[in-house]
Short mmCIF file of C-alpha atoms in Angstrom, two decimals:
data_model
loop_
_atom_site.label_atom_id
_atom_site.label_comp_id
_atom_site.label_asym_id
_atom_site.label_seq_id
_atom_site.Cartn_x
_atom_site.Cartn_y
_atom_site.Cartn_z
CA MET H 20 -21.69 16.85 -50.93
CA GLU H 21 -20.14 17.38 -54.28
CA VAL H 22 -22.37 18.48 -57.13
CA TYR H 23 -21.42 17.61 -60.67
CA ASN H 24 -22.64 19.40 -63.76
CA ILE H 25 -24.02 16.66 -65.92
CA HIS H 26 -24.54 19.02 -68.90
CA SER H 27 -21.42 19.27 -71.04
CA PRO H 28 -20.80 22.75 -72.52
CA LYS H 29 -22.14 23.16 -75.98
CA ARG H 30 -19.49 22.70 -78.64
CA GLN H 31 -18.91 25.85 -80.66
CA ARG H 32 -18.47 25.34 -84.37
CA THR H 33 -16.00 27.40 -86.30
CA GLU H 34 -17.28 29.81 -88.88
CA ASN H 35 -16.34 27.70 -91.89
CA GLU H 36 -17.17 24.33 -90.44
CA THR H 37 -19.90 22.43 -92.30
CA ARG H 38 -21.31 19.07 -91.53
CA LEU H 39 -23.17 16.98 -94.13
CA ALA H 40 -26.27 15.01 -93.35
CA LYS H 41 -28.27 12.48 -95.41
CA LEU H 42 -32.11 12.67 -95.68
CA SER H 43 -33.58 9.32 -96.55
CA ASP H 44 -36.89 10.65 -97.86
CA LEU H 45 -37.28 14.16 -99.36
CA ASP H 46 -41.09 13.83 -99.23
CA VAL H 47 -40.95 14.95 -95.58
CA LEU H 48 -40.04 18.40 -96.91
CA ASP H 49 -43.13 18.59 -99.09
CA CYS H 50 -46.27 20.65 -98.28
CA PRO H 51 -49.15 18.32 -97.35
CA VAL H 52 -51.63 20.33 -99.47
CA PHE H 53 -50.37 19.83 -103.05
CA PHE H 54 -47.22 17.77 -102.24
CA GLU H 55 -44.87 20.38 -103.73
CA PRO H 56 -41.70 21.46 -101.87
CA LEU H 57 -42.39 23.57 -98.82
CA THR H 58 -41.49 27.23 -99.29
CA VAL H 59 -40.36 29.91 -96.85
CA PRO H 60 -42.12 31.20 -94.84
CA THR H 61 -43.62 27.98 -93.51
CA PHE H 62 -46.47 28.05 -91.01
CA GLN H 63 -47.74 25.65 -88.37
CA CYS H 64 -50.86 25.24 -86.33
CA ASP H 65 -50.83 24.68 -82.55
CA ASP H 66 -50.72 20.91 -83.13
CA GLY H 67 -47.60 21.24 -85.32
CA HIS H 68 -49.09 20.60 -88.76
CA LEU H 69 -47.39 22.53 -91.54
CA VAL H 70 -48.43 24.50 -94.59
CA CYS H 71 -46.29 26.55 -96.92
CA SER H 72 -46.89 30.20 -97.82
CA LEU H 73 -48.02 29.34 -101.38
CA CYS H 74 -50.77 27.06 -100.11
CA LEU H 75 -51.92 29.10 -97.13
CA ALA H 76 -54.58 31.09 -99.05
CA LYS H 77 -55.82 27.88 -100.73
CA VAL H 78 -56.72 26.36 -97.34
CA SER H 79 -58.38 29.63 -96.17
CA ASN H 80 -56.07 29.71 -93.15
CA LYS H 81 -57.51 26.47 -91.78
CA CYS H 82 -55.04 23.70 -91.00
CA PRO H 83 -55.01 20.98 -93.68
CA GLY H 84 -53.77 18.34 -91.25
CA PRO H 85 -55.80 15.18 -90.91
CA GLY H 86 -58.81 15.77 -88.59
CA CYS H 87 -57.52 19.23 -87.76
CA ASP H 88 -59.35 22.52 -88.42
CA LEU H 89 -57.20 24.81 -86.18
CA PRO H 90 -56.36 28.27 -87.55
CA ILE H 91 -52.97 28.45 -89.27
CA GLY H 92 -50.94 31.32 -90.66
CA SER H 93 -49.93 33.39 -87.64
CA LYS H 94 -47.16 31.11 -86.31
CA ARG H 95 -44.09 30.38 -88.36
CA CYS H 96 -42.09 27.18 -88.07
CA PHE H 97 -38.56 28.53 -87.94
CA PRO H 98 -36.81 25.19 -87.42
CA MET H 99 -38.35 23.80 -90.64
CA GLU H 100 -37.42 26.97 -92.49
CA LYS H 101 -33.82 26.48 -91.44
CA VAL H 102 -33.95 22.85 -92.71
CA LEU H 103 -35.34 23.99 -96.03
CA GLU H 104 -32.66 26.62 -96.49
CA ALA H 105 -29.91 24.11 -95.53
CA ALA H 106 -31.16 21.19 -97.68
CA PHE H 107 -29.54 21.43 -101.12
CA VAL H 108 -30.50 18.98 -103.83
CA PRO H 109 -29.45 18.51 -107.46
CA CYS H 110 -31.77 19.20 -110.33
CA ARG H 111 -33.74 16.09 -111.36
CA ASN H 112 -31.98 16.38 -114.74
CA ALA H 113 -28.52 16.01 -113.17
CA ASP H 114 -28.06 12.54 -114.76
CA ILE H 115 -28.37 14.04 -118.24
CA GLY H 116 -26.08 16.97 -117.72
CA CYS H 117 -27.60 19.69 -115.54
CA PRO H 118 -24.88 20.80 -113.04
CA ASN H 119 -27.05 22.97 -110.77
CA THR H 120 -28.04 22.43 -107.18
CA PHE H 121 -30.60 24.45 -105.21
CA SER H 122 -32.15 24.66 -101.81
CA TYR H 123 -35.08 22.26 -101.78
CA GLY H 124 -37.74 24.90 -101.87
CA LYS H 125 -36.27 26.51 -105.01
CA VAL H 126 -35.39 23.46 -107.12
CA SER H 127 -38.92 23.07 -108.60
CA SER H 128 -38.75 26.68 -109.92
CA HIS H 129 -35.47 25.88 -111.69
CA GLU H 130 -36.75 22.61 -113.11
CA LYS H 131 -39.57 24.44 -114.87
CA GLU H 132 -37.07 26.27 -117.03
CA CYS H 133 -34.15 23.87 -117.03
CA ASN H 134 -32.50 23.51 -120.49
CA TYR H 135 -32.17 19.81 -119.84
CA SER H 136 -35.89 19.19 -119.28
CA GLN H 137 -37.01 16.16 -121.32
CA CYS H 138 -39.86 16.40 -123.79
CA SER H 139 -41.66 13.58 -125.65
CA CYS H 140 -42.08 13.88 -129.37
CA PRO H 141 -45.66 15.06 -130.15
CA ASN H 142 -46.00 12.36 -132.79
CA LEU H 143 -47.92 9.78 -130.84
CA ASP H 144 -46.29 6.88 -132.67
CA CYS H 145 -42.73 8.15 -131.93
CA ASN H 146 -40.82 7.18 -128.79
CA TYR H 147 -38.24 9.92 -129.01
CA ILE H 148 -37.47 11.81 -125.74
CA GLY H 149 -35.01 14.71 -125.68
CA SER H 150 -34.40 18.13 -124.24
CA TYR H 151 -36.96 20.75 -125.17
CA THR H 152 -34.23 22.63 -126.98
CA SER H 153 -33.68 19.69 -129.35
CA ILE H 154 -37.23 18.47 -129.82
CA TYR H 155 -37.90 20.93 -132.63
CA SER H 156 -35.02 19.71 -134.84
CA HIS H 157 -35.96 16.12 -134.17
CA TYR H 158 -39.58 16.68 -135.24
CA ILE H 159 -38.65 18.58 -138.41
CA SER H 160 -36.10 15.98 -139.48
CA SER H 161 -38.17 12.96 -138.59
CA HIS H 162 -41.80 13.97 -139.33
CA LEU H 163 -41.51 16.64 -142.02
CA TYR H 164 -44.34 15.15 -144.01
CA GLU H 165 -46.78 15.83 -141.12
CA ASN H 166 -45.78 19.42 -140.52
CA MET H 167 -47.93 22.49 -141.05
CA THR H 168 -46.28 25.88 -140.63
CA CYS H 169 -47.51 28.81 -138.62
CA SER H 170 -46.05 32.20 -137.70
CA PHE H 171 -46.45 34.92 -135.14
CA ARG H 172 -48.69 37.91 -135.88
CA SER H 173 -50.30 36.35 -138.99
CA SER H 174 -53.29 34.13 -139.35
CA ALA H 175 -53.24 30.56 -140.74
CA LEU H 176 -56.10 28.33 -141.88
CA VAL H 177 -55.91 25.15 -139.85
CA ARG H 178 -57.79 21.98 -140.87
CA ILE H 179 -57.76 19.01 -138.47
CA ASN H 180 -59.44 15.61 -138.55
CA ILE H 181 -61.24 15.15 -135.31
CA ASN H 182 -60.46 11.42 -135.24
CA GLU H 183 -56.73 12.01 -135.59
CA LYS H 184 -56.86 14.11 -132.36
CA VAL H 185 -53.48 15.83 -132.81
CA LEU H 186 -52.12 18.29 -135.34
CA VAL H 187 -48.56 19.63 -134.94
CA LEU H 188 -47.63 23.11 -136.18
CA TYR H 189 -44.16 24.54 -136.33
CA GLU H 190 -42.87 28.13 -136.22
CA ASP H 191 -39.47 28.31 -137.91
CA MET H 192 -38.34 31.73 -136.65
CA GLU H 193 -38.46 30.88 -132.95
CA LYS H 194 -38.03 27.10 -133.52
CA LEU H 195 -41.21 26.20 -131.62
CA LEU H 196 -43.68 23.35 -131.96
CA PHE H 197 -47.38 23.86 -131.25
CA VAL H 198 -49.93 21.06 -130.84
CA VAL H 199 -53.59 21.44 -131.67
CA GLN H 200 -55.56 18.77 -129.87
CA CYS H 201 -59.15 17.51 -130.30
CA PHE H 202 -61.06 15.91 -127.43
CA LYS H 203 -64.24 14.31 -128.68
CA GLU H 204 -66.98 14.10 -126.01
CA ARG H 205 -70.68 13.27 -126.00
CA HIS H 206 -71.89 16.81 -126.67
CA GLY H 207 -69.19 18.07 -128.90
CA VAL H 208 -65.43 18.64 -129.34
CA TYR H 209 -62.90 20.56 -127.21
CA ILE H 210 -60.02 22.18 -129.12
CA THR H 211 -56.93 23.48 -127.42
CA LEU H 212 -53.52 24.72 -128.45
CA ARG H 213 -50.31 24.37 -126.46
CA SER H 214 -46.64 24.61 -127.04
CA ILE H 215 -43.90 22.09 -126.39
CA ALA H 216 -41.40 24.17 -124.45
CA SER H 217 -39.95 25.04 -121.12
CA LEU H 218 -42.84 25.44 -118.58
CA THR H 219 -41.66 28.99 -118.03
CA PRO H 220 -40.82 30.38 -121.48
CA LYS H 221 -38.93 33.62 -121.94
CA GLU H 222 -41.80 35.08 -123.95
CA LYS H 223 -45.51 34.93 -123.18
CA ILE H 224 -47.50 33.38 -126.01
CA SER H 225 -51.26 33.51 -126.64
CA TYR H 226 -53.59 32.52 -129.48
CA TRP H 227 -56.86 33.37 -131.20
CA LEU H 228 -59.09 30.63 -132.68
CA SER H 229 -62.24 31.31 -134.74
CA SER H 230 -64.51 29.30 -137.02
CA SER H 231 -67.71 29.97 -138.94
CA VAL H 232 -70.20 27.21 -139.59
CA ASP H 233 -73.59 27.71 -141.21
CA GLY H 234 -73.66 31.38 -140.34
CA HIS H 235 -72.58 30.81 -136.71
CA THR H 236 -69.15 32.05 -135.58
CA LEU H 237 -67.20 30.74 -132.65
CA ALA H 238 -64.15 32.66 -131.43
CA TYR H 239 -61.76 32.27 -128.53
CA LYS H 240 -58.90 34.48 -127.20
CA SER H 241 -56.65 32.56 -124.87
CA PRO H 242 -54.78 33.83 -121.84
CA GLU H 243 -51.09 32.98 -121.71
CA MET H 244 -50.61 29.69 -123.54
CA LYS H 245 -50.01 26.55 -121.50
CA MET H 246 -46.66 24.88 -122.13
CA PHE H 247 -46.08 21.17 -121.68
CA LEU H 248 -43.43 18.54 -122.09
CA GLU H 249 -45.56 15.78 -123.62
CA VAL H 250 -48.91 15.42 -125.29
CA SER H 251 -51.66 14.84 -122.69
CA SER H 252 -54.74 12.71 -123.14
CA GLN H 253 -56.75 14.71 -120.55
CA ILE H 254 -59.34 17.32 -121.48
CA PRO H 255 -58.02 20.72 -120.44
CA GLU H 256 -59.76 22.46 -117.58
CA GLU H 257 -59.21 25.86 -119.20
CA SER H 258 -57.97 27.57 -122.35
CA TYR H 259 -60.04 25.76 -124.99
CA ILE H 260 -62.79 26.35 -127.57
CA PHE H 261 -65.82 24.06 -127.58
CA PHE H 262 -67.65 23.06 -130.75
CA PRO H 263 -71.14 21.61 -129.97
CA ASN H 264 -72.30 18.76 -132.16
CA SER H 265 -74.81 21.00 -133.83
CA LEU H 266 -72.02 23.01 -135.42
CA LEU H 267 -69.91 20.04 -136.60
CA CYS H 268 -69.96 19.06 -140.25
CA GLY H 269 -68.39 15.64 -140.59
CA GLU H 270 -64.99 14.77 -139.22
CA MET H 271 -63.02 17.82 -140.45
CA LEU H 272 -62.75 21.10 -138.55
CA GLU H 273 -61.52 24.28 -140.27
CA MET H 274 -60.38 27.20 -138.09
CA SER H 275 -58.55 30.49 -138.41
CA LEU H 276 -55.55 30.55 -136.02
CA SER H 277 -53.38 33.49 -134.85
CA ILE H 278 -50.48 33.06 -132.45
CA VAL H 279 -48.91 36.09 -130.84
CA MET H 280 -46.17 36.90 -128.35
CA PHE H 281 -47.38 39.48 -125.88
CA ASP H 282 -46.48 41.34 -122.70
CA GLY H 283 -49.74 40.63 -120.84
CA GLU H 284 -51.98 42.62 -123.18
CA TRP H 285 -53.30 41.65 -126.56
CA VAL H 286 -51.81 43.46 -129.48
#
């Protein structure tokens, strides 16, 4: 009897040989917890469900898979990690000039500081959209009559009409725009301050807000200021000062504002 080897020998690739593949849906490379790109290391439970290293602590080492509560975090999924390291994608701003490509798990970090990131003009009646490096010059040239100046390491008196909801400030040394927002609710008003900029700015920025009404003083020191690419209509979950209705006098709010750059500690 003749015996044939039905398994053909594995083809050996040369060192410089690369084969390209097409992935029809990048969502399969996203973590199922917060739907952000999976990061290395990537872990799996005994049933094969995945979670990335950034989300592992958020699920308390219990599998987030549907109907699954198996422990997760001790077994890495090496095949998926190889896929993540081999899958290169362009920045989402490629169509408007960004030439960079990154492995899938790293592209979101780049996009947070990409110079081509698109911002919306903070004037709610303006439809202008441009890179965050050009939004300052657009606002100054198009909406100069609405501007109020501010500066680092010095206080400014800010007056805002609660009904207008948005007040834009500009800082001409660093060419930055800051947006004071009012969120009127049943029991009072939330006030927050954010900057239109890259989501990961080169310098950390924080602010101090205070106001005195009828002998009562409210004050707030913020942690690192939140950056954003467009004015949001949602009440912030953190970094705000709240004025109860009992301390409101009409529709105008007057506050002392200080904005500082800092290295993690207040100066």
